Coordinates of C-alpha atoms in Angstrom, one line a residue:
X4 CA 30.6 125.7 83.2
X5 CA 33.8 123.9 82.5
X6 CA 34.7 123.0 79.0
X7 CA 35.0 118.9 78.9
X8 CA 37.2 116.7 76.9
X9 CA 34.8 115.1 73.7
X10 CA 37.5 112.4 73.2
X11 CA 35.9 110.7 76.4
X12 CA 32.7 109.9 77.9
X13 CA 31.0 112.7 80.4
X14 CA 32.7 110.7 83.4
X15 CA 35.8 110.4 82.4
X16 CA 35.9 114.0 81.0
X17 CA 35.2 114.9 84.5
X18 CA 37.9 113.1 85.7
X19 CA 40.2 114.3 83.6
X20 CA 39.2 118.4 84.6
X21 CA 38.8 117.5 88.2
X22 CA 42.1 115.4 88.6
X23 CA 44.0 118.2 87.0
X24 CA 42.3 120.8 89.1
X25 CA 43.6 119.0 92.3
X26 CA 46.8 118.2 91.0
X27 CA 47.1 121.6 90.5
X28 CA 46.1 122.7 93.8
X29 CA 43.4 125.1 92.6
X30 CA 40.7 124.2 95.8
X31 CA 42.0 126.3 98.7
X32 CA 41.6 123.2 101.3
X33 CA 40.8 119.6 101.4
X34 CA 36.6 119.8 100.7
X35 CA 35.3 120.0 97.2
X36 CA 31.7 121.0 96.0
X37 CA 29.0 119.0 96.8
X38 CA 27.7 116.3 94.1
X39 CA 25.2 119.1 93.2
X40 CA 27.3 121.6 92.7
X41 CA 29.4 119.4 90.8
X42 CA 26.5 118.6 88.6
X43 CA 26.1 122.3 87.6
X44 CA 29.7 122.8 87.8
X45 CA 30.8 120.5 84.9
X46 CA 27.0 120.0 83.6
X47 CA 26.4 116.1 84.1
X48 CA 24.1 114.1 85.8
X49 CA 24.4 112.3 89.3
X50 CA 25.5 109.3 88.1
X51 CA 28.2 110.8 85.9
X52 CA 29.2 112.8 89.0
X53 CA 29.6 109.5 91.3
X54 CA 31.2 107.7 88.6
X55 CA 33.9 110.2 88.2
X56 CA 33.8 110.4 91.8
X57 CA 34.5 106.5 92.0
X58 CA 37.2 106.9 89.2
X59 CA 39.3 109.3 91.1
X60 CA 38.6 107.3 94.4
X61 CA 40.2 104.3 93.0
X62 CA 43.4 106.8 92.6
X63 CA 43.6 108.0 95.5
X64 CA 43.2 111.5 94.8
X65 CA 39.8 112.0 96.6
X66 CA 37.5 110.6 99.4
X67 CA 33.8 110.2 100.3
X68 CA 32.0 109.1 102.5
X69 CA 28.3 109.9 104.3
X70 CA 28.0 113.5 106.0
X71 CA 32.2 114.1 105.4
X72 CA 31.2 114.8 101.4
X73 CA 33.9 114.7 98.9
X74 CA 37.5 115.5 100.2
X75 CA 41.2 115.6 98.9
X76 CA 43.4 112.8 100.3
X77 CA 46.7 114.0 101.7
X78 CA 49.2 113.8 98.9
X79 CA 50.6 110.6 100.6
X80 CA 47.7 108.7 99.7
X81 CA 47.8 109.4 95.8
X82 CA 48.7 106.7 93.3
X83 CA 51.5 108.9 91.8
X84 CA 52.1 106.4 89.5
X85 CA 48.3 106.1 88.0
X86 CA 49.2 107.2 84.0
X87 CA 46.5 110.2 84.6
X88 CA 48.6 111.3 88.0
X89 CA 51.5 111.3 86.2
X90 CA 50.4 113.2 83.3
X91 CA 48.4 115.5 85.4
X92 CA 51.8 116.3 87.2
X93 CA 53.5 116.8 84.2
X94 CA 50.8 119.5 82.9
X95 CA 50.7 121.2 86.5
X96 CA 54.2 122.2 86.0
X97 CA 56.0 120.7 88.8
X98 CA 58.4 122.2 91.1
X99 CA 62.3 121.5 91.1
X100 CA 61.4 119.2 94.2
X101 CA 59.3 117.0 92.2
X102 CA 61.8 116.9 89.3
X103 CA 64.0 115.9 91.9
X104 CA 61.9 113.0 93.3
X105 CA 61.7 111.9 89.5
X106 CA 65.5 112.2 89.3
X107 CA 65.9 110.1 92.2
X108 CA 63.3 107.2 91.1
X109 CA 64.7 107.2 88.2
X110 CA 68.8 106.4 89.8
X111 CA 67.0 103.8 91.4
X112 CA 65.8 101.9 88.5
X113 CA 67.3 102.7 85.0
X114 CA 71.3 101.9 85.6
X115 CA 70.3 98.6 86.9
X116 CA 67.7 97.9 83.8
X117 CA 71.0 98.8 81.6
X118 CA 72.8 96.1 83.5
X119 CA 70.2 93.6 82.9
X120 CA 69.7 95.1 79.4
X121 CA 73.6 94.2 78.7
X122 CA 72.6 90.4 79.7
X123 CA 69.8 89.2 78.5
X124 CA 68.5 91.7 75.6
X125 CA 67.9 90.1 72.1
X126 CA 69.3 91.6 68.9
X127 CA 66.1 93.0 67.9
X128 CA 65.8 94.6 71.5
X129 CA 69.7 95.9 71.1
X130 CA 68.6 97.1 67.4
X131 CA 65.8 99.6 68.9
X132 CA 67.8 101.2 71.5
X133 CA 70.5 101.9 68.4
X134 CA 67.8 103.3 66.2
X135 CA 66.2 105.7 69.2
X136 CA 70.5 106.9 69.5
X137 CA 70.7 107.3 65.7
X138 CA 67.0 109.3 65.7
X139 CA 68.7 111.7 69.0
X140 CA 72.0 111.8 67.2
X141 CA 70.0 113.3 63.9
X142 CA 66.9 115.4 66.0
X143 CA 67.6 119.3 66.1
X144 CA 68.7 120.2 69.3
X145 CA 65.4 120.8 72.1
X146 CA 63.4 120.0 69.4
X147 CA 60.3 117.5 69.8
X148 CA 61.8 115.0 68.2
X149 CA 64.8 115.1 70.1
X150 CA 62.9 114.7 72.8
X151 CA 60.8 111.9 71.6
X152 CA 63.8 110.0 70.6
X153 CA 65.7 110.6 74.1
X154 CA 62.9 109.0 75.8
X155 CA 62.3 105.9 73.2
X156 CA 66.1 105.6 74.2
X157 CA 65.3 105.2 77.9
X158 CA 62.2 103.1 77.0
X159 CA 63.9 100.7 74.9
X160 CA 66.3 100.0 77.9
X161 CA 63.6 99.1 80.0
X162 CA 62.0 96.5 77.3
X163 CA 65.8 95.2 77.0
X164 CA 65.7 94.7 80.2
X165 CA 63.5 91.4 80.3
X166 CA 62.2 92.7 83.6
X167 CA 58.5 92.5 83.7
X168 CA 58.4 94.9 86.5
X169 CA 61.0 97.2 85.2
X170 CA 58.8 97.1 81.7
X171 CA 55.5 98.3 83.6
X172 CA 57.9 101.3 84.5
X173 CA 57.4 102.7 81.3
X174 CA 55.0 105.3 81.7
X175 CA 56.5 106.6 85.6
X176 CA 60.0 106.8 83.0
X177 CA 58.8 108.6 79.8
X178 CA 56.8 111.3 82.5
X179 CA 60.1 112.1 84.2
X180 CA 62.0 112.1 81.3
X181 CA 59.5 114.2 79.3
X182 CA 59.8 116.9 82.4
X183 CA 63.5 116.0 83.4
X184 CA 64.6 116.8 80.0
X185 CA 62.9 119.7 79.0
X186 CA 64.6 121.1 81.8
X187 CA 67.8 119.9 82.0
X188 CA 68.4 119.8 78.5
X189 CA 68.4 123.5 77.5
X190 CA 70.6 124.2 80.6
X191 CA 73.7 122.1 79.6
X192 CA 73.0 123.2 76.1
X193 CA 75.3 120.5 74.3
X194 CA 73.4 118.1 72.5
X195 CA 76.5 116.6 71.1
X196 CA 77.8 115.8 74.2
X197 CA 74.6 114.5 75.3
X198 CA 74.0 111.8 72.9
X199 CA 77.6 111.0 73.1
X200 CA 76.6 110.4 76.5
X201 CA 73.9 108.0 75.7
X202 CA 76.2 106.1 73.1
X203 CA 78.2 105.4 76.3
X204 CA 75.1 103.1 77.7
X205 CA 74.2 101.8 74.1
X206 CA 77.6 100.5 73.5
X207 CA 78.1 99.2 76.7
X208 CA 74.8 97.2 76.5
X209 CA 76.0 96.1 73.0
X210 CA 79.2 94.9 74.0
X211 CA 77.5 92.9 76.7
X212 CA 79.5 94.5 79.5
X213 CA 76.6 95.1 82.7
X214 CA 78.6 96.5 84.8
X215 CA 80.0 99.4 82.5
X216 CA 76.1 100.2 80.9
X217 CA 75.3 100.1 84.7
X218 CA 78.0 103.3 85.7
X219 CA 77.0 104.9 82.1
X220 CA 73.7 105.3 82.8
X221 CA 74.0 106.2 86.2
X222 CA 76.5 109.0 85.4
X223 CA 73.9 110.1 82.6
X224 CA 71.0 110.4 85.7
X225 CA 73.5 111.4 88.0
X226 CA 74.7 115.1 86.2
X227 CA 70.9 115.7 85.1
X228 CA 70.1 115.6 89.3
X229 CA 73.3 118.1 89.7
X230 CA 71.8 120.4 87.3
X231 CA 68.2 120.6 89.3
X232 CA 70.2 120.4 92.6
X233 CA 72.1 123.3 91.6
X234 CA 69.1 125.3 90.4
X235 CA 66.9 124.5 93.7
X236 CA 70.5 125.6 96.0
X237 CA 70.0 129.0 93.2
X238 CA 66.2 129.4 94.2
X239 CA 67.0 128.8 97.8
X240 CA 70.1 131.3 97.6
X241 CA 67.7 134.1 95.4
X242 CA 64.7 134.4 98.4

């Protein structure tokens, strides 16, 4: 019997087991157990079962419907930016591809939130980016602080931004980063050079020039997606 989250209710405990499970791609093909077998599996009811069921239904992860029974969607049909999906990807250890895929989400939004950050960002909003650089510029290096920090950096951008849209980014960002980073980071192995890096965008978006915080922070995305490039073309190269 699997062993169930107490910080949530019996559904959403079996959510959380079962989402990882498929995330992790632990069920040989696209069927899973029946809702009976589910019931003895994770020991709930029926009703917790279809609930959980439901749960997962509304992310795409899973089907079901009358004589089909409960099936995997193809990955296309996930909601890969549900907060669960994202952790869930995080915790399955993803593959150089997916940290790729992050990479290039993240080209496509945070350069242009540094723009708008530059613009329209407050004092106070300037102020937090700074003390997210100063808490990098003072973290160990590859330490979980350092980590924290680098991503209330990336985070703080996004709230400077003024972008609604670009603010409901948050948790997509701090997933990538959290997996980006912890991959990237010990590779280059200069975490002077790396918060020097991100000074480049802070300043840039304090001296209110857009276009220069734009180029900064793209440069800053642009060498971590060498690094991963490099190591896939090393993988690719080692079979």
């Amino acid at each position: 019997m699997a062993i169930l989250d107490r910080n949530f209710n019996l559904s959403q405990r079996m959510v959380q087991e079962l989402g990882r499970t498929i995330i992790c791609g632990e069920f040989s093909d696209d069927s899973l157990p029946t809702e009976a077998e589910l019931c003895e599996k994770f020991g709930v009811s029926r009703s917790a079962v279809r609930e959980a069921v439901k749960m997962l239904s509304a992310k795409g992860l899973i089907s079901s419907k009358p004589r089909q029974g409960i099936r995997i969607q193809p990955e296309d049909q996930w909601n890969i930016f549900d907060p669960d999906l994202l952790r869930w990807t995080l915790e399955s250890r993803p593959t150089l591809k997916v940290l790729k895929e992050f990479l290039q989400v993240r080209i496509a939004i945070e350069p242009e939130a540094a723009s708008l950050a530059a613009r329209y960002a407050d004092d106070k909003k300037i102020d937090a980016i700074e003390q997210a650089l100063e808490q990098m510029r003072n973290a160990d290096e590859n330490s979980k602080e350092d980590l924290e920090a680098d991503i209330a950096f990336h985070v703080s951008i996004l709230y400077a931004s003024n972008n609604r849209f670009y603010i409901r980014l948050r948790d997509f960002i701090s997933t990538a980063l959290r997996v980006s980073i912890s991959h990237t980071s010990p590779i280059k192995g200069n975490h002077d050079g790396i918060v020097e890096d991100h000074a480049k965008v802070y300043n840039a978006i304090k001296n209110r020039n857009p276009e220069r915080a734009k180029q900064s922070m793209l440069a800053l995305i642009d060498e971590a997606l060498n690094f991963i490039e490099d190591e896939i073309v090393k993988q690719e190269s080692a079979k």
